[in-house]
mmCIF file of C-alpha atoms and ligand atoms in Angstrom:
data_model
loop_
_atom_site.group_PDB
_atom_site.id
_atom_site.type_symbol
_atom_site.label_atom_id
_atom_site.label_comp_id
_atom_site.label_asym_id
_atom_site.label_seq_id
_atom_site.Cartn_x
_atom_site.Cartn_y
_atom_site.Cartn_z
ATOM 1 C CA MET A 265 6.434 -22.624 13.055
ATOM 2 C CA GLN A 266 6.899 -18.965 13.904
ATOM 3 C CA ASN A 267 3.886 -16.610 13.386
ATOM 4 C CA LYS A 268 1.831 -18.321 10.662
ATOM 5 C CA ARG A 269 -0.590 -15.503 9.960
ATOM 6 C CA GLY A 270 0.496 -13.065 7.273
ATOM 7 C CA LEU A 271 1.231 -9.413 7.955
ATOM 8 C CA LEU A 272 -0.914 -6.612 6.617
ATOM 9 C CA LEU A 273 1.535 -4.078 5.160
ATOM 10 C CA VAL A 274 0.106 -0.708 4.240
ATOM 11 C CA VAL A 275 2.384 1.293 1.965
ATOM 12 C CA SER A 276 1.633 4.972 1.337
ATOM 13 C CA GLY A 277 3.608 7.920 0.080
ATOM 14 C CA PRO A 278 3.318 10.701 -2.458
ATOM 15 C CA SER A 279 2.459 9.971 -6.048
ATOM 16 C CA GLY A 280 5.819 9.607 -7.809
ATOM 17 C CA ALA A 281 7.722 8.374 -4.723
ATOM 18 C CA GLY A 282 8.010 4.988 -6.402
ATOM 19 C CA LYS A 283 5.718 2.909 -4.135
ATOM 20 C CA GLY A 284 4.422 0.939 -7.108
ATOM 21 C CA THR A 285 7.883 0.043 -8.381
ATOM 22 C CA VAL A 286 9.116 -0.976 -4.931
ATOM 23 C CA CYS A 287 6.020 -3.122 -4.217
ATOM 24 C CA LYS A 288 6.167 -4.775 -7.644
ATOM 25 C CA ARG A 289 9.828 -5.660 -7.152
ATOM 26 C CA LEU A 290 9.081 -7.031 -3.681
ATOM 27 C CA VAL A 291 6.418 -9.371 -5.076
ATOM 28 C CA GLU A 292 8.822 -10.568 -7.769
ATOM 29 C CA LYS A 293 11.409 -11.376 -5.108
ATOM 30 C CA ARG A 294 9.200 -13.001 -2.491
ATOM 31 C CA SER A 295 6.576 -15.659 -2.950
ATOM 32 C CA ASP A 296 5.210 -14.992 0.567
ATOM 33 C CA VAL A 297 3.952 -11.539 -0.483
ATOM 34 C CA PHE A 298 0.602 -10.803 -2.125
ATOM 35 C CA LEU A 299 -0.048 -7.378 -3.626
ATOM 36 C CA SER A 300 -3.700 -6.389 -3.328
ATOM 37 C CA ILE A 301 -5.300 -5.235 -6.583
ATOM 38 C CA SER A 302 -7.406 -2.135 -6.008
ATOM 39 C CA ALA A 303 -10.549 -1.033 -7.769
ATOM 40 C CA THR A 304 -10.678 2.463 -9.241
ATOM 41 C CA THR A 305 -12.905 4.711 -11.317
ATOM 42 C CA ARG A 306 -9.827 6.370 -12.877
ATOM 43 C CA ALA A 307 -9.285 5.709 -16.594
ATOM 44 C CA PRO A 308 -6.529 3.195 -17.395
ATOM 45 C CA ARG A 309 -3.157 4.658 -18.397
ATOM 46 C CA ALA A 310 -1.396 3.335 -21.485
ATOM 47 C CA GLY A 311 -0.207 -0.194 -20.730
ATOM 48 C CA GLU A 312 -2.390 -0.715 -17.661
ATOM 49 C CA VAL A 313 -4.342 -3.965 -17.713
ATOM 50 C CA ASP A 314 -7.721 -4.517 -16.046
ATOM 51 C CA GLY A 315 -7.435 -7.107 -13.284
ATOM 52 C CA LYS A 316 -3.647 -6.783 -13.146
ATOM 53 C CA HIS A 317 -2.872 -3.163 -12.272
ATOM 54 C CA TYR A 318 -6.373 -2.252 -11.103
ATOM 55 C CA TYR A 319 -9.964 -3.343 -11.524
ATOM 56 C CA PHE A 320 -11.233 -0.454 -13.637
ATOM 57 C CA ILE A 321 -14.899 -0.046 -12.765
ATOM 58 C CA SER A 322 -17.648 2.537 -13.140
ATOM 59 C CA GLU A 323 -18.696 4.890 -10.352
ATOM 60 C CA GLU A 324 -22.040 3.021 -10.063
ATOM 61 C CA GLU A 325 -20.289 -0.300 -9.582
ATOM 62 C CA PHE A 326 -17.894 1.254 -7.090
ATOM 63 C CA THR A 327 -20.627 2.717 -4.904
ATOM 64 C CA GLU A 328 -22.526 -0.575 -5.088
ATOM 65 C CA ARG A 329 -19.468 -2.437 -3.803
ATOM 66 C CA ILE A 330 -19.162 0.019 -0.919
ATOM 67 C CA ARG A 331 -22.848 -0.435 -0.119
ATOM 68 C CA THR A 332 -22.584 -4.226 -0.017
ATOM 69 C CA GLY A 333 -19.507 -4.184 2.234
ATOM 70 C CA GLY A 334 -17.100 -5.397 -0.431
ATOM 71 C CA MET A 335 -14.480 -2.710 0.223
ATOM 72 C CA LEU A 336 -12.039 -2.827 3.104
ATOM 73 C CA GLU A 337 -11.507 0.920 2.639
ATOM 74 C CA HIS A 338 -11.967 3.490 -0.060
ATOM 75 C CA ALA A 339 -11.037 7.105 -0.718
ATOM 76 C CA VAL A 340 -11.352 9.817 -3.304
ATOM 77 C CA PHE A 341 -7.954 10.835 -4.635
ATOM 78 C CA CYS A 342 -7.643 13.705 -7.129
ATOM 79 C CA GLY A 343 -11.265 13.253 -8.213
ATOM 80 C CA ASN A 344 -11.355 9.457 -8.600
ATOM 81 C CA TYR A 345 -12.484 6.653 -6.304
ATOM 82 C CA TYR A 346 -9.939 4.048 -5.191
ATOM 83 C CA GLY A 347 -10.690 1.084 -2.928
ATOM 84 C CA THR A 348 -9.372 -2.224 -1.619
ATOM 85 C CA PRO A 349 -11.518 -5.313 -2.272
ATOM 86 C CA LYS A 350 -11.922 -6.926 1.162
ATOM 87 C CA ARG A 351 -12.300 -10.604 0.347
ATOM 88 C CA ALA A 352 -8.888 -11.207 -1.257
ATOM 89 C CA VAL A 353 -7.116 -9.472 1.629
ATOM 90 C CA ASP A 354 -8.839 -11.594 4.290
ATOM 91 C CA ASP A 355 -8.268 -14.823 2.335
ATOM 92 C CA MET A 356 -4.595 -14.142 1.728
ATOM 93 C CA LEU A 357 -3.893 -13.153 5.338
ATOM 94 C CA ALA A 358 -5.573 -16.347 6.529
ATOM 95 C CA ALA A 359 -3.458 -18.320 4.046
ATOM 96 C CA GLY A 360 -0.320 -16.888 5.684
ATOM 97 C CA LYS A 361 0.632 -14.431 2.957
ATOM 98 C CA ASN A 362 2.005 -10.990 3.748
ATOM 99 C CA VAL A 363 -0.504 -8.704 2.083
ATOM 100 C CA VAL A 364 0.606 -5.341 0.711
ATOM 101 C CA LEU A 365 -1.903 -2.525 0.242
ATOM 102 C CA GLU A 366 -0.397 0.265 -1.821
ATOM 103 C CA ILE A 367 -2.857 3.003 -0.909
ATOM 104 C CA GLU A 368 -3.023 6.712 -0.177
ATOM 105 C CA VAL A 369 -3.131 8.280 3.274
ATOM 106 C CA GLN A 370 -6.909 8.653 3.879
ATOM 107 C CA GLY A 371 -7.474 4.964 3.105
ATOM 108 C CA ALA A 372 -4.443 3.916 5.141
ATOM 109 C CA MET A 373 -5.794 5.738 8.193
ATOM 110 C CA LYS A 374 -9.154 3.972 7.801
ATOM 111 C CA VAL A 375 -7.415 0.600 7.617
ATOM 112 C CA ARG A 376 -5.390 1.484 10.711
ATOM 113 C CA SER A 377 -8.562 1.943 12.738
ATOM 114 C CA HIS A 378 -9.598 -1.664 11.873
ATOM 115 C CA TYR A 379 -6.140 -3.277 11.789
ATOM 116 C CA PRO A 380 -3.946 -1.638 14.439
ATOM 117 C CA GLU A 381 -1.693 -4.708 14.193
ATOM 118 C CA GLY A 382 -0.868 -3.825 10.570
ATOM 119 C CA VAL A 383 2.494 -2.393 9.575
ATOM 120 C CA TYR A 384 2.277 1.156 8.228
ATOM 121 C CA ILE A 385 5.051 2.285 5.904
ATOM 122 C CA PHE A 386 5.510 5.682 4.248
ATOM 123 C CA VAL A 387 7.689 5.834 1.131
ATOM 124 C CA LEU A 388 9.842 8.961 0.928
ATOM 125 C CA PRO A 389 11.413 10.354 -2.225
ATOM 126 C CA PRO A 390 14.981 11.620 -1.762
ATOM 127 C CA SER A 391 13.767 15.234 -2.248
ATOM 128 C CA MET A 392 10.771 17.239 -3.406
ATOM 129 C CA GLN A 393 12.719 18.318 -6.520
ATOM 130 C CA GLU A 394 13.220 14.649 -7.364
ATOM 131 C CA LEU A 395 9.505 13.963 -6.805
ATOM 132 C CA ARG A 396 8.557 16.727 -9.240
ATOM 133 C CA LYS A 397 11.105 15.412 -11.745
ATOM 134 C CA ARG A 398 9.786 11.841 -11.522
ATOM 135 C CA LEU A 399 6.150 12.925 -11.869
ATOM 136 C CA THR A 400 6.912 15.146 -14.850
ATOM 137 C CA GLU A 401 9.191 12.667 -16.605
ATOM 138 C CA ARG A 402 6.690 9.835 -16.148
ATOM 139 C CA GLY A 403 4.616 11.712 -18.707
ATOM 140 C CA THR A 404 1.377 9.958 -17.738
ATOM 141 C CA GLU A 405 -0.299 13.056 -16.272
ATOM 142 C CA THR A 406 -1.091 16.512 -17.581
ATOM 143 C CA PRO A 407 0.822 19.444 -15.974
ATOM 144 C CA GLU A 408 -2.350 20.351 -14.005
ATOM 145 C CA VAL A 409 -2.630 16.835 -12.584
ATOM 146 C CA VAL A 410 1.106 16.884 -11.718
ATOM 147 C CA GLU A 411 0.546 20.095 -9.723
ATOM 148 C CA GLU A 412 -2.515 18.622 -8.020
ATOM 149 C CA ARG A 413 -0.557 15.498 -7.054
ATOM 150 C CA LEU A 414 2.312 17.630 -5.684
ATOM 151 C CA SER A 415 -0.003 19.647 -3.464
ATOM 152 C CA THR A 416 -1.676 16.408 -2.304
ATOM 153 C CA ALA A 417 1.852 15.156 -1.500
ATOM 154 C CA ALA A 418 2.416 18.146 0.791
ATOM 155 C CA TRP A 419 -0.787 17.237 2.683
ATOM 156 C CA GLU A 420 0.220 13.556 2.833
ATOM 157 C CA PHE A 421 3.539 14.468 4.497
ATOM 158 C CA THR A 422 1.634 15.968 7.423
ATOM 159 C CA HIS A 423 0.449 12.412 8.305
ATOM 160 C CA ILE A 424 3.843 10.749 8.250
ATOM 161 C CA GLN A 425 4.059 10.339 12.020
ATOM 162 C CA LYS A 426 1.050 8.033 11.966
ATOM 163 C CA TYR A 427 3.173 5.472 10.117
ATOM 164 C CA ASN A 428 5.487 2.959 11.814
ATOM 165 C CA TYR A 429 8.292 3.211 9.277
ATOM 166 C CA ILE A 430 9.657 5.510 6.605
ATOM 167 C CA LEU A 431 11.096 3.849 3.525
ATOM 168 C CA LEU A 432 13.523 6.054 1.629
ATOM 169 C CA ASN A 433 13.344 5.300 -2.082
ATOM 170 C CA ASP A 434 16.668 6.672 -3.274
ATOM 171 C CA ASP A 435 17.374 3.409 -5.084
ATOM 172 C CA VAL A 436 14.747 0.733 -5.815
ATOM 173 C CA GLU A 437 16.857 -2.318 -4.912
ATOM 174 C CA LYS A 438 18.000 -0.740 -1.642
ATOM 175 C CA ALA A 439 14.424 0.252 -0.789
ATOM 176 C CA VAL A 440 13.206 -3.312 -1.433
ATOM 177 C CA CYS A 441 15.936 -4.718 0.836
ATOM 178 C CA ARG A 442 14.864 -2.300 3.594
ATOM 179 C CA LEU A 443 11.255 -3.349 3.121
ATOM 180 C CA GLU A 444 12.221 -7.012 3.402
ATOM 181 C CA ALA A 445 14.101 -6.217 6.607
ATOM 182 C CA ILE A 446 10.952 -4.576 8.000
ATOM 183 C CA ILE A 447 8.840 -7.644 7.113
ATOM 184 C CA ASP A 448 11.315 -10.065 8.637
ATOM 185 C CA ALA A 449 11.686 -8.027 11.831
ATOM 186 C CA GLU A 450 7.914 -7.603 12.210
ATOM 187 C CA HIS A 451 7.453 -11.389 12.028
ATOM 188 C CA CYS A 452 9.858 -11.711 14.961
ATOM 189 C CA ARG A 453 7.927 -9.387 17.261
ATOM 190 C CA THR A 454 7.151 -11.024 20.584
ATOM 191 C CA GLU A 455 3.450 -10.122 20.487
ATOM 192 C CA ARG A 456 3.022 -11.844 17.116
ATOM 193 C CA ASN A 457 4.583 -15.071 18.421
ATOM 194 C CA LEU A 458 2.903 -15.789 21.740
ATOM 195 C CA LYS A 459 1.621 -19.189 20.607
ATOM 196 C CA PHE A 460 4.966 -20.174 19.149
ATOM 197 C CA ILE A 461 6.762 -19.148 22.343
ATOM 198 C CA GLU A 462 4.372 -21.319 24.335
ATOM 199 C CA GLU A 463 5.011 -24.270 22.004
ATOM 200 C CA VAL A 464 8.766 -23.865 22.443
ATOM 201 C CA CYS A 465 8.419 -23.660 26.213
ATOM 202 C CA GLN A 466 6.357 -26.846 26.314
ATOM 203 C CA SER A 467 8.545 -28.850 23.952
HETATM 204 P P1 5GP B 160 -2.627 6.247 -9.280
HETATM 205 O O1 5GP B 160 -3.738 6.973 -9.932
HETATM 206 O O2 5GP B 160 -1.301 6.989 -9.423
HETATM 207 O O3 5GP B 160 -2.503 4.804 -9.721
HETATM 208 O O4 5GP B 160 -2.937 6.203 -7.716
HETATM 209 C C1 5GP B 160 -3.216 7.377 -7.018
HETATM 210 C C2 5GP B 160 -3.117 7.124 -5.532
HETATM 211 O O5 5GP B 160 -4.151 6.231 -5.140
HETATM 212 C C3 5GP B 160 -1.797 6.482 -5.095
HETATM 213 O O6 5GP B 160 -1.338 7.153 -3.925
HETATM 214 C C4 5GP B 160 -2.188 5.071 -4.771
HETATM 215 O O7 5GP B 160 -1.374 4.502 -3.766
HETATM 216 C C5 5GP B 160 -3.608 5.262 -4.272
HETATM 217 N N1 5GP B 160 -4.406 4.050 -4.306
HETATM 218 C C6 5GP B 160 -4.331 3.006 -5.161
HETATM 219 N N2 5GP B 160 -5.218 2.063 -4.840
HETATM 220 C C7 5GP B 160 -5.868 2.496 -3.727
HETATM 221 C C8 5GP B 160 -6.878 1.940 -2.889
HETATM 222 O O8 5GP B 160 -7.389 0.831 -3.076
HETATM 223 N N3 5GP B 160 -7.301 2.690 -1.850
HETATM 224 C C9 5GP B 160 -6.784 3.921 -1.574
HETATM 225 N N4 5GP B 160 -7.241 4.561 -0.507
HETATM 226 N N5 5GP B 160 -5.807 4.463 -2.331
HETATM 227 C C10 5GP B 160 -5.356 3.768 -3.388
#
């Protein structure tokens, strides 16, 4: 069988670009995709469930997990810690799942230094006006936090060239189809299939 090991897909992009919606829809569509659940010290928003959207933990617990090597990466974003629990990612990749990390730029760059073979995807909103509109209409953040997230977005854009792909999120279904195309094409890369090629040649 072609390339049995799963892909590590790192999806970044400004807050409000719709990364979460696109990744959630992808997981609903494809059973070969596992969405990593991050840990954070941020307070849950209305409707967010511990263990489903995030593991909501204290700062003490977070720093302890870093100390004991339990985090694949972590970063501080707008005053809160966010991190990827390492174990689940390793297990799922070994089980052949495509693992999606929906994380911000600093964390993504740390992952890239350990996993250069990962696939790095930056989600783009159709415009900055639309980004502001989405963040404001979401109504989950105060106006100050919206402004902070918009200025962080401007900084995040300066790192876009370190990503392999841009994913325009003008329409969620279209964006998910593009993401699926990226996954399928990445599985076909020659360097990911050397063993399979050898098997075919010897059959
Ligand atoms: P939010 O507070 O809106 O849920 O997330 C804020 C930012 O943190 C988003 O850009 C999100 O992708 C990012 N984020 C979520 N989980 C992680 C993580 O485990 N590590 C890092 N570095 N960023 C994360």
